[in-house]
CSV table of C-alpha atoms and ligand atoms in Angstrom, one decimal:
chain,number,residue,atom,x,y,z
A,1,MET,CA,15.2,-20.2,40.7
A,2,ALA,CA,14.2,-23.9,40.0
A,3,ALA,CA,15.7,-25.7,37.0
A,4,ASP,CA,12.2,-26.2,35.5
A,5,ASP,CA,11.5,-22.4,35.7
A,6,LEU,CA,14.8,-21.7,34.0
A,7,THR,CA,14.0,-23.9,31.1
A,8,ALA,CA,10.5,-22.4,30.7
A,9,ARG,CA,12.0,-18.9,30.7
A,10,ASP,CA,14.7,-20.0,28.2
A,11,LEU,CA,11.9,-21.4,25.9
A,12,MET,CA,9.9,-18.2,26.2
A,13,MET,CA,12.9,-16.1,25.4
A,14,ALA,CA,13.8,-18.4,22.4
A,15,ALA,CA,10.2,-18.0,21.1
A,16,ALA,CA,10.2,-14.3,21.5
A,17,ASP,CA,13.6,-14.0,19.5
A,18,LEU,CA,12.6,-12.1,16.4
A,19,THR,CA,16.0,-11.0,15.5
A,20,ALA,CA,17.7,-11.8,12.2
A,21,PRO,CA,14.3,-12.0,10.2
A,22,GLN,CA,16.2,-12.8,7.1
A,23,THR,CA,16.8,-16.2,8.4
A,24,TRP,CA,13.0,-16.9,8.6
A,25,TYR,CA,12.9,-17.7,4.9
A,26,PRO,CA,15.6,-20.3,4.2
A,27,SER,CA,14.2,-21.1,0.7
A,28,ALA,CA,14.6,-17.5,-0.4
A,29,ARG,CA,18.2,-17.5,1.3
A,30,ALA,CA,19.0,-20.6,-0.7
A,31,MET,CA,18.7,-18.4,-3.9
A,32,ARG,CA,21.0,-15.6,-5.0
A,33,ARG,CA,18.4,-12.9,-5.9
A,34,ARG,CA,19.0,-9.8,-7.9
A,35,VAL,CA,17.2,-6.9,-6.5
A,36,VAL,CA,16.5,-3.9,-8.8
A,37,TYR,CA,15.4,-0.8,-7.0
A,38,HIS,CA,13.5,1.7,-9.3
A,39,CYS,CA,13.7,4.7,-7.0
A,40,GLY,CA,12.2,8.1,-7.6
A,41,PRO,CA,9.1,10.4,-7.3
A,42,THR,CA,5.6,9.6,-8.4
A,43,ASN,CA,4.9,9.5,-12.3
A,44,SER,CA,8.5,8.9,-13.2
A,45,GLY,CA,8.0,5.6,-15.0
A,46,LYS,CA,9.3,3.2,-12.3
A,47,THR,CA,6.5,0.8,-12.4
A,48,HIS,CA,6.3,0.9,-16.2
A,49,ASN,CA,9.9,-0.2,-16.4
A,50,ALA,CA,9.5,-2.9,-13.7
A,51,LEU,CA,6.3,-4.2,-15.5
A,52,ALA,CA,8.4,-4.6,-18.8
A,53,SER,CA,10.6,-7.1,-17.0
A,54,PHE,CA,7.6,-8.8,-15.3
A,55,SER,CA,5.7,-9.2,-18.7
A,56,ALA,CA,8.8,-10.5,-20.5
A,57,ALA,CA,9.5,-13.2,-17.8
A,58,LYS,CA,8.3,-16.8,-18.0
A,59,SER,CA,6.5,-16.3,-14.7
A,60,GLY,CA,6.0,-13.3,-12.5
A,61,VAL,CA,4.2,-11.9,-9.5
A,62,TYR,CA,3.2,-8.2,-9.1
A,63,CYS,CA,2.6,-7.1,-5.6
A,64,SER,CA,0.3,-4.0,-5.1
A,65,PRO,CA,-0.5,-1.7,-2.2
A,66,LEU,CA,-4.1,-1.4,-3.3
A,67,ARG,CA,-6.8,-3.7,-4.7
A,68,LEU,CA,-7.7,-1.3,-7.4
A,69,LEU,CA,-4.1,-1.0,-8.5
A,70,ALA,CA,-3.8,-4.9,-8.6
A,71,MET,CA,-6.9,-4.8,-10.8
A,72,GLU,CA,-5.4,-2.2,-13.1
A,73,ILE,CA,-2.2,-4.2,-13.6
A,74,PHE,CA,-4.3,-7.5,-14.1
A,75,ASP,CA,-6.4,-5.8,-16.9
A,76,LYS,CA,-3.3,-4.2,-18.4
A,77,VAL,CA,-1.1,-7.3,-18.4
A,78,ASN,CA,-3.9,-9.5,-19.9
A,79,ALA,CA,-4.5,-6.9,-22.5
A,80,THR,CA,-1.0,-7.4,-23.8
A,81,GLY,CA,-1.6,-11.1,-24.2
A,82,VAL,CA,0.3,-12.3,-21.1
A,83,SER,CA,-2.1,-14.5,-19.0
A,84,CYS,CA,-2.3,-13.1,-15.6
A,85,SER,CA,-4.5,-14.1,-12.6
A,86,LEU,CA,-5.7,-11.8,-9.8
A,87,ARG,CA,-5.6,-12.3,-6.1
A,88,THR,CA,-6.8,-9.9,-3.5
A,89,GLY,CA,-8.4,-10.2,-0.1
A,90,GLN,CA,-11.7,-9.5,-1.8
A,91,GLU,CA,-11.6,-11.4,-5.0
A,92,VAL,CA,-9.7,-14.2,-7.0
A,93,LYS,CA,-9.8,-14.4,-10.7
A,94,GLU,CA,-7.9,-17.5,-12.0
A,95,VAL,CA,-7.0,-17.2,-15.6
A,96,ALA,CA,-6.5,-20.6,-17.3
A,97,PHE,CA,-2.7,-21.6,-17.5
A,98,ALA,CA,-1.6,-18.1,-16.1
A,99,SER,CA,2.0,-17.8,-15.7
A,100,HIS,CA,1.7,-14.4,-13.9
A,101,LEU,CA,-0.1,-13.1,-10.9
A,102,ALA,CA,-1.2,-9.6,-9.9
A,103,CYS,CA,-2.1,-9.5,-6.1
A,104,THR,CA,-2.2,-7.3,-3.2
A,105,ILE,CA,0.9,-7.4,-1.1
A,106,GLU,CA,-0.5,-9.2,1.8
A,107,MET,CA,-1.7,-12.1,-0.4
A,108,VAL,CA,1.7,-12.8,-2.0
A,109,SER,CA,3.2,-16.4,-1.4
A,110,THR,CA,6.6,-17.0,-0.1
A,111,GLU,CA,6.4,-20.6,-1.2
A,112,GLU,CA,5.8,-20.2,-5.0
A,113,ILE,CA,8.8,-19.6,-7.3
A,114,TYR,CA,8.8,-16.8,-9.9
A,115,GLU,CA,11.2,-15.6,-12.4
A,116,VAL,CA,10.4,-12.0,-11.7
A,117,ALA,CA,8.6,-10.3,-8.8
A,118,VAL,CA,7.5,-6.6,-8.7
A,119,VAL,CA,7.0,-5.0,-5.3
A,120,ASP,CA,5.3,-1.7,-5.8
A,121,GLU,CA,5.3,1.3,-3.4
A,122,VAL,CA,8.0,-0.3,-1.4
A,123,GLN,CA,8.4,2.8,0.8
A,124,MET,CA,5.3,1.4,2.5
A,125,MET,CA,7.7,-0.9,4.4
A,126,ALA,CA,7.9,2.0,6.9
A,127,ASP,CA,4.1,2.2,7.3
A,128,PRO,CA,3.3,1.6,11.0
A,129,VAL,CA,0.4,-0.7,10.3
A,130,ARG,CA,0.9,-2.4,7.0
A,131,GLY,CA,4.8,-2.2,6.7
A,132,SER,CA,5.4,-5.8,7.7
A,133,ALA,CA,3.8,-7.1,4.5
A,134,TRP,CA,6.4,-5.3,2.3
A,135,THR,CA,9.2,-6.4,4.7
A,136,ARG,CA,8.0,-10.1,4.3
A,137,ALA,CA,7.9,-9.8,0.5
A,138,LEU,CA,11.4,-8.5,0.3
A,139,LEU,CA,12.8,-11.0,2.8
A,140,GLY,CA,10.8,-14.0,1.6
A,141,LEU,CA,9.9,-13.9,-2.1
A,142,ARG,CA,11.3,-16.7,-4.0
A,143,ALA,CA,12.2,-14.9,-7.3
A,144,GLU,CA,15.3,-14.7,-9.2
A,145,GLU,CA,14.8,-11.0,-9.9
A,146,ILE,CA,12.9,-8.7,-7.7
A,147,HIS,CA,11.9,-5.2,-8.9
A,148,LEU,CA,11.2,-2.7,-6.1
A,149,CYS,CA,9.4,0.5,-7.1
A,150,GLY,CA,9.3,3.3,-4.6
A,151,ASP,CA,10.6,6.7,-3.4
A,152,ASP,CA,14.1,7.0,-1.8
A,153,SER,CA,13.0,7.2,1.8
A,154,VAL,CA,13.8,3.5,2.4
A,155,LEU,CA,16.8,3.3,0.2
A,156,SER,CA,19.3,3.1,3.1
A,157,VAL,CA,17.2,0.4,5.0
A,158,ILE,CA,16.9,-1.6,1.7
A,159,ARG,CA,20.8,-1.4,1.3
A,160,LYS,CA,21.2,-2.8,4.7
A,161,ILE,CA,18.6,-5.6,4.3
A,162,CYS,CA,20.1,-6.6,0.9
A,163,ALA,CA,23.5,-6.8,2.7
A,164,ASP,CA,21.9,-9.0,5.4
A,165,THR,CA,20.2,-11.3,2.8
A,166,GLY,CA,23.2,-11.4,0.6
A,167,ASP,CA,21.2,-10.3,-2.5
A,168,ASP,CA,22.6,-8.2,-5.2
A,169,LEU,CA,21.2,-4.7,-5.3
A,170,LEU,CA,21.0,-2.4,-8.3
A,171,VAL,CA,19.6,1.1,-7.9
A,172,HIS,CA,18.1,3.1,-10.8
A,173,GLN,CA,17.2,6.6,-10.1
A,174,TYR,CA,14.2,8.4,-11.7
A,175,GLU,CA,13.0,12.1,-12.2
A,176,ARG,CA,9.3,13.0,-12.6
A,177,PHE,CA,8.1,13.3,-16.2
A,178,LYS,CA,6.4,16.7,-15.7
A,179,PRO,CA,6.6,18.8,-12.5
A,180,LEU,CA,3.5,19.0,-10.3
A,181,VAL,CA,2.2,22.6,-9.9
A,182,VAL,CA,0.5,23.8,-6.8
A,183,GLU,CA,-2.1,26.4,-7.7
A,184,GLU,CA,-1.9,29.8,-6.2
A,185,ASN,CA,-5.4,29.7,-4.8
A,186,THR,CA,-7.8,27.2,-3.2
A,187,LEU,CA,-11.3,26.7,-4.5
A,188,ARG,CA,-12.2,29.3,-1.9
A,189,GLY,CA,-14.8,26.9,-0.5
A,190,TYR,CA,-16.9,27.0,-3.6
A,191,PHE,CA,-18.0,23.9,-5.5
A,192,GLN,CA,-18.6,26.1,-8.5
A,193,ASN,CA,-14.8,26.2,-8.9
A,194,ILE,CA,-14.7,22.5,-9.6
A,195,ARG,CA,-13.4,21.7,-13.2
A,196,SER,CA,-13.4,18.8,-15.5
A,197,GLY,CA,-10.7,16.3,-14.5
A,198,ASP,CA,-10.7,17.2,-10.8
A,199,TRP,CA,-10.3,14.5,-8.2
A,200,VAL,CA,-11.7,15.8,-4.9
A,201,VAL,CA,-10.0,13.8,-2.0
A,202,ALA,CA,-11.8,13.2,1.2
A,203,PHE,CA,-11.2,10.6,3.9
A,204,SER,CA,-14.6,9.3,4.8
A,205,ARG,CA,-17.5,7.7,3.0
A,206,LYS,CA,-19.9,10.2,4.5
A,207,LYS,CA,-17.9,13.1,3.3
A,208,ILE,CA,-17.6,11.6,-0.1
A,209,PHE,CA,-21.3,11.5,-0.6
A,210,GLU,CA,-21.9,14.9,0.8
A,211,ILE,CA,-19.4,16.4,-1.7
A,212,LYS,CA,-20.8,14.4,-4.5
A,213,LEU,CA,-24.2,15.7,-3.8
A,214,ALA,CA,-23.0,19.3,-3.5
A,215,ILE,CA,-21.0,19.2,-6.8
A,216,GLU,CA,-24.0,17.6,-8.8
A,217,THR,CA,-26.3,20.3,-7.2
A,218,TYR,CA,-24.2,23.4,-7.7
A,219,THR,CA,-22.5,22.5,-11.0
A,220,HIS,CA,-23.2,20.7,-14.3
A,221,HIS,CA,-20.6,18.0,-13.4
A,222,LYS,CA,-21.4,14.4,-12.6
A,223,CYS,CA,-19.1,12.5,-10.1
A,224,CYS,CA,-17.6,9.1,-10.0
A,225,VAL,CA,-17.2,7.8,-6.5
A,226,ILE,CA,-14.5,5.4,-5.1
A,227,TYR,CA,-13.9,4.5,-1.4
A,228,GLY,CA,-12.4,1.3,0.2
A,229,ALA,CA,-15.7,-0.4,1.2
A,230,LEU,CA,-17.1,-0.4,-2.4
A,231,PRO,CA,-17.4,-3.9,-4.1
A,232,PRO,CA,-14.4,-4.5,-6.4
A,233,GLU,CA,-16.5,-4.4,-9.6
A,234,THR,CA,-18.1,-1.1,-8.7
A,235,ARG,CA,-14.8,0.4,-8.1
A,236,ARG,CA,-13.6,-0.7,-11.4
A,237,GLN,CA,-16.6,0.5,-13.2
A,238,GLN,CA,-16.3,3.9,-11.5
A,239,ALA,CA,-12.7,4.2,-12.4
A,240,GLU,CA,-13.4,3.2,-16.0
A,241,LEU,CA,-16.3,5.7,-16.3
A,242,PHE,CA,-14.2,8.5,-15.0
A,243,ASN,CA,-11.3,7.5,-17.4
A,244,GLN,CA,-13.5,7.6,-20.4
A,245,GLU,CA,-13.3,10.8,-22.2
A,246,HIS,CA,-16.3,12.7,-23.6
A,247,ASN,CA,-18.9,11.7,-20.9
A,248,GLU,CA,-20.5,13.8,-18.3
A,249,TYR,CA,-18.8,11.9,-15.4
A,250,ASP,CA,-15.8,14.0,-15.5
A,251,VAL,CA,-15.2,14.6,-11.7
A,252,LEU,CA,-13.9,12.0,-9.3
A,253,VAL,CA,-14.7,12.2,-5.5
A,254,ALA,CA,-12.7,9.5,-3.7
A,255,THR,CA,-10.7,8.5,-0.6
A,256,ASP,CA,-7.0,7.6,-0.8
A,257,ALA,CA,-8.3,4.2,-2.0
A,258,VAL,CA,-7.0,5.5,-5.3
A,259,GLY,CA,-4.0,7.3,-3.8
A,260,MET,CA,-1.2,5.1,-4.9
A,261,GLY,CA,0.3,4.0,-8.2
A,262,LEU,CA,-3.0,4.3,-10.2
A,263,ASN,CA,-3.2,5.9,-13.6
A,264,LEU,CA,-6.4,7.9,-13.9
A,265,ASN,CA,-7.4,10.8,-16.1
A,266,ILE,CA,-6.7,13.4,-13.3
A,267,ARG,CA,-5.9,17.0,-14.2
A,268,ARG,CA,-6.0,18.4,-10.7
A,269,VAL,CA,-6.1,16.9,-7.2
A,270,VAL,CA,-8.2,19.0,-4.8
A,271,PHE,CA,-7.7,18.2,-1.1
A,272,TYR,CA,-11.1,18.7,0.5
A,273,THR,CA,-9.2,18.4,3.8
A,274,LEU,CA,-5.6,17.5,4.9
A,275,ILE,CA,-6.9,16.1,8.2
A,276,LYS,CA,-7.5,12.4,8.5
A,277,TYR,CA,-9.1,10.3,11.2
A,278,ASP,CA,-6.9,7.3,11.9
A,279,GLY,CA,-9.5,5.3,13.9
A,280,GLU,CA,-8.4,6.9,17.2
A,281,LYS,CA,-7.5,10.6,16.6
A,282,THR,CA,-7.5,13.1,13.8
A,283,ALA,CA,-4.1,14.3,12.5
A,284,SER,CA,-2.6,16.0,9.5
A,285,VAL,CA,-2.2,13.7,6.5
A,286,PRO,CA,1.6,12.7,6.5
A,287,ALA,CA,3.7,14.5,3.8
A,288,SER,CA,4.6,11.2,2.1
A,289,LEU,CA,0.9,10.4,1.6
A,290,VAL,CA,0.2,13.9,0.4
A,291,LYS,CA,2.9,13.5,-2.2
A,292,GLN,CA,1.5,10.0,-3.2
A,293,ILE,CA,-2.0,11.4,-3.6
A,294,ALA,CA,-1.1,14.6,-5.4
A,295,GLY,CA,1.2,12.6,-7.7
A,296,ARG,CA,-2.0,11.1,-9.4
A,297,ALA,CA,-2.4,14.4,-11.2
A,298,GLY,CA,-1.0,14.7,-14.7
A,299,ARG,CA,0.1,11.2,-15.5
A,300,ARG,CA,2.0,10.6,-18.5
A,301,GLY,CA,-0.2,9.1,-21.3
A,302,SER,CA,-3.4,10.4,-19.6
A,303,ALA,CA,-5.7,13.1,-21.0
A,304,TYR,CA,-3.9,15.6,-18.8
A,305,PRO,CA,-0.1,15.3,-18.8
A,306,HIS,CA,0.3,18.5,-16.7
A,307,GLY,CA,-0.6,18.0,-13.1
A,308,LEU,CA,-2.0,20.5,-10.6
A,309,ALA,CA,-2.9,20.4,-7.0
A,310,THR,CA,-4.8,22.6,-4.6
A,311,THR,CA,-7.2,22.6,-1.6
A,312,PHE,CA,-10.9,23.2,-1.3
A,313,LYS,CA,-10.6,26.0,1.3
A,314,TYR,CA,-7.8,25.5,3.9
A,315,ASP,CA,-4.3,24.1,4.3
A,316,LEU,CA,-2.8,25.4,1.0
A,317,CYS,CA,0.5,26.3,2.8
A,318,TYR,CA,0.6,22.8,4.3
A,319,LEU,CA,0.1,21.2,0.9
A,320,THR,CA,2.8,23.4,-0.6
A,321,ARG,CA,5.2,22.4,2.3
A,322,CYS,CA,4.5,18.7,1.9
A,323,LEU,CA,5.2,18.8,-1.8
A,324,GLU,CA,8.4,20.8,-1.4
A,325,GLU,CA,9.8,19.1,1.5
A,326,PRO,CA,12.3,16.2,0.9
A,327,LEU,CA,11.1,12.9,2.2
A,328,GLU,CA,12.1,11.9,5.6
A,329,GLU,CA,14.4,9.0,5.5
A,330,ALA,CA,13.0,5.9,7.3
A,331,GLU,CA,15.3,4.3,9.9
A,332,LYS,CA,13.2,1.3,10.6
A,333,VAL,CA,10.7,-0.8,8.7
A,334,GLY,CA,7.8,-3.0,9.9
A,335,LEU,CA,7.9,-6.5,11.0
A,336,PHE,CA,5.4,-9.0,12.3
A,337,PRO,CA,5.8,-12.5,13.8
A,338,THR,CA,5.1,-15.3,11.5
A,339,PHE,CA,2.5,-17.9,12.4
A,340,GLU,CA,5.2,-20.5,13.2
A,341,GLN,CA,6.7,-18.0,15.8
A,342,LEU,CA,3.3,-17.3,17.4
A,343,GLU,CA,2.7,-21.0,17.6
A,344,MET,CA,6.0,-21.6,19.3
A,345,PHE,CA,5.3,-18.8,21.8
A,346,ALA,CA,1.8,-20.1,22.4
A,347,SER,CA,3.1,-23.5,23.4
A,348,GLN,CA,4.7,-21.7,26.5
A,349,PHE,CA,1.3,-20.0,27.4
A,350,PRO,CA,-1.4,-22.4,26.6
A,351,GLU,CA,-3.8,-20.6,28.9
A,352,LEU,CA,-3.6,-17.2,27.1
A,353,THR,CA,-6.3,-16.0,24.7
A,354,PHE,CA,-5.1,-15.2,21.2
A,355,ASN,CA,-5.3,-11.5,21.9
A,356,ASN,CA,-3.2,-11.7,25.1
A,357,LEU,CA,-0.8,-14.1,23.3
A,358,LEU,CA,-0.2,-11.4,20.6
A,359,ASN,CA,0.2,-8.7,23.2
A,360,LYS,CA,2.7,-10.7,25.2
A,361,LEU,CA,4.7,-11.7,22.2
A,362,CYS,CA,4.8,-8.1,20.8
A,363,ASP,CA,5.8,-6.8,24.2
A,364,THR,CA,8.5,-9.3,25.1
A,365,CYS,CA,10.0,-10.0,21.7
A,366,ARG,CA,13.6,-8.9,20.8
A,367,ILE,CA,14.1,-7.4,17.3
A,368,ASP,CA,17.0,-5.8,15.4
A,369,ASP,CA,17.4,-2.0,15.1
A,370,THR,CA,16.3,-2.0,11.5
A,371,TYR,CA,12.8,-3.0,12.4
A,372,PHE,CA,9.7,-2.1,14.5
A,373,ILE,CA,6.8,-4.3,15.4
A,374,CYS,CA,3.7,-3.1,13.3
A,375,GLN,CA,0.6,-1.9,15.1
A,376,HIS,CA,-2.1,-4.5,15.2
A,377,ASP,CA,-5.1,-2.9,16.7
A,378,ASN,CA,-7.3,-4.2,13.9
A,379,MET,CA,-6.0,-7.7,14.5
A,380,LYS,CA,-6.9,-7.4,18.1
A,381,LYS,CA,-10.4,-6.3,17.3
A,382,VAL,CA,-10.9,-9.3,15.1
A,383,ALA,CA,-9.3,-11.5,17.7
A,384,ASP,CA,-11.8,-10.2,20.3
A,385,MET,CA,-14.8,-11.0,18.0
A,386,LEU,CA,-13.5,-14.4,17.6
A,387,GLU,CA,-12.9,-15.1,21.3
A,388,GLY,CA,-16.4,-16.5,21.7
A,389,VAL,CA,-16.0,-18.9,18.8
A,390,HIS,CA,-14.9,-22.3,20.2
A,391,GLY,CA,-12.9,-24.9,18.4
A,392,LEU,CA,-11.0,-22.5,16.2
A,393,SER,CA,-7.3,-23.5,15.7
A,394,LEU,CA,-4.5,-21.0,16.3
A,395,LYS,CA,-3.7,-21.0,12.6
A,396,SER,CA,-7.4,-20.1,11.7
A,397,ARG,CA,-7.4,-17.4,14.2
A,398,TYR,CA,-4.1,-16.0,13.0
A,399,GLY,CA,-5.4,-16.3,9.3
A,400,PHE,CA,-8.7,-14.4,10.1
A,401,CYS,CA,-6.9,-11.6,12.0
A,402,LEU,CA,-4.3,-10.8,9.3
B,501,ATP,N1,8.5,4.7,-21.4
B,501,ATP,C1,7.2,5.0,-21.3
B,501,ATP,N2,6.5,5.0,-22.6
B,501,ATP,C2,5.2,5.2,-22.4
B,501,ATP,N3,4.5,5.4,-21.3
B,501,ATP,C3,5.1,5.4,-20.1
B,501,ATP,C4,6.6,5.1,-20.1
B,501,ATP,N4,7.0,5.3,-18.9
B,501,ATP,C5,5.9,5.5,-18.1
B,501,ATP,N5,4.8,5.6,-19.0
B,501,ATP,C6,3.4,5.9,-18.5
B,501,ATP,O1,3.4,7.0,-17.5
B,501,ATP,C7,2.5,6.8,-16.5
B,501,ATP,C8,3.3,6.8,-15.1
B,501,ATP,O2,4.2,5.7,-15.1
B,501,ATP,P1,4.4,4.8,-13.9
B,501,ATP,O3,3.1,4.3,-13.4
B,501,ATP,O4,5.5,3.8,-14.3
B,501,ATP,O5,5.0,5.8,-12.8
B,501,ATP,P2,5.6,5.6,-11.4
B,501,ATP,O6,6.9,6.2,-11.3
B,501,ATP,O7,5.5,4.1,-11.0
B,501,ATP,O8,4.5,6.4,-10.6
B,501,ATP,P3,3.9,6.2,-9.1
B,501,ATP,O9,5.0,6.2,-8.1
B,501,ATP,O10,3.0,7.3,-8.9
B,501,ATP,O11,3.2,4.9,-9.1
B,501,ATP,C9,1.9,5.3,-16.7
B,501,ATP,O12,0.6,5.6,-17.4
B,501,ATP,C10,2.9,4.7,-17.6
B,501,ATP,O13,2.2,3.8,-18.5
């Protein structure tokens, strides 16, 4: 092998080395951070306690898994007199002189310095698609104190990561305020069995509107509707309308866009189906997501502090099993190369398209046992669409695809 080939190969191997990701964030490593893990089931007060530290701090960032939840926290925190801005992929609201920020996890900066950061639903680190956003936050946040809220499925991995980063870790265990009860029967396929305070969960916009139409045709209830593609303001209005007591809009029909962390006036969660299409195939909704969604019923402080769950017609046994089963412990969490790593790799393959570059890096990279590379099919779709756009820098392509 020629010496030049050897050098090129060495450079490629160096660029594809994604081991020790804790070293990717030297500014965070220069700090001694205190990590507090609020660990427990849904509706147990984890976020409430983390937010108390957030609000009391001189500066803070709250990282949400969902846009609607970022908005809920933005509204809640501002209402208590703490100036807080909002940043999601869809909207930015700058509040003058705000010391605090509520954002979706993908939007959080690893440059800015905060006294307190809150990372909500941290078990999402193990999500095959979005997990890397939580991992990046945990590894890279520049905050003296980081509050993680989540279930115990990632506790061992978080212990390991904190040992790697050298951060102090304190774990607080929580219990659910009130048990969640699975009803003995389904709705037997009749919309007439819908009651005030029900959230009917479906996983496509088409189904959402079919269900709304059926409920409003066969019953006296009116439905609020929420799904991912709705504009932010409409979603907020629909959530508020449903939360207001004493109006006729007393049933929510929504996708899992409201499935995590949110505090709505839900008495009973009714799964229209427990099968979800993931863009390629249909599969049973994973137990961890079922627990999250069902956990929206019976929130403390809501109009219905006793939560119920059932299904529309089928899958009641599956629902019961999901809620009874202990969570599966995650062995690995998501990771994705940073722009700088991709850029270094790209310098070895100037002829490759962005898509092929991503594929090659993800196929050849080396990573530690604690991590997996997140699926990036959506990124690839966007990269394909941008292929014909000339003159875009690598950085812009990476930014658009994220
Ligand atoms: N000490 C408290 N005093 C008053 N209300 C509380 C207290 N703790 C929690 N709550 C209220 O109970 C509800 C659920 O709490 P919280 O959102 O913190 O739960 P969680 O454990 O983070 O749930 P999830 O995992 O489902 O997001 C919220 O409306 C919250 O404001």
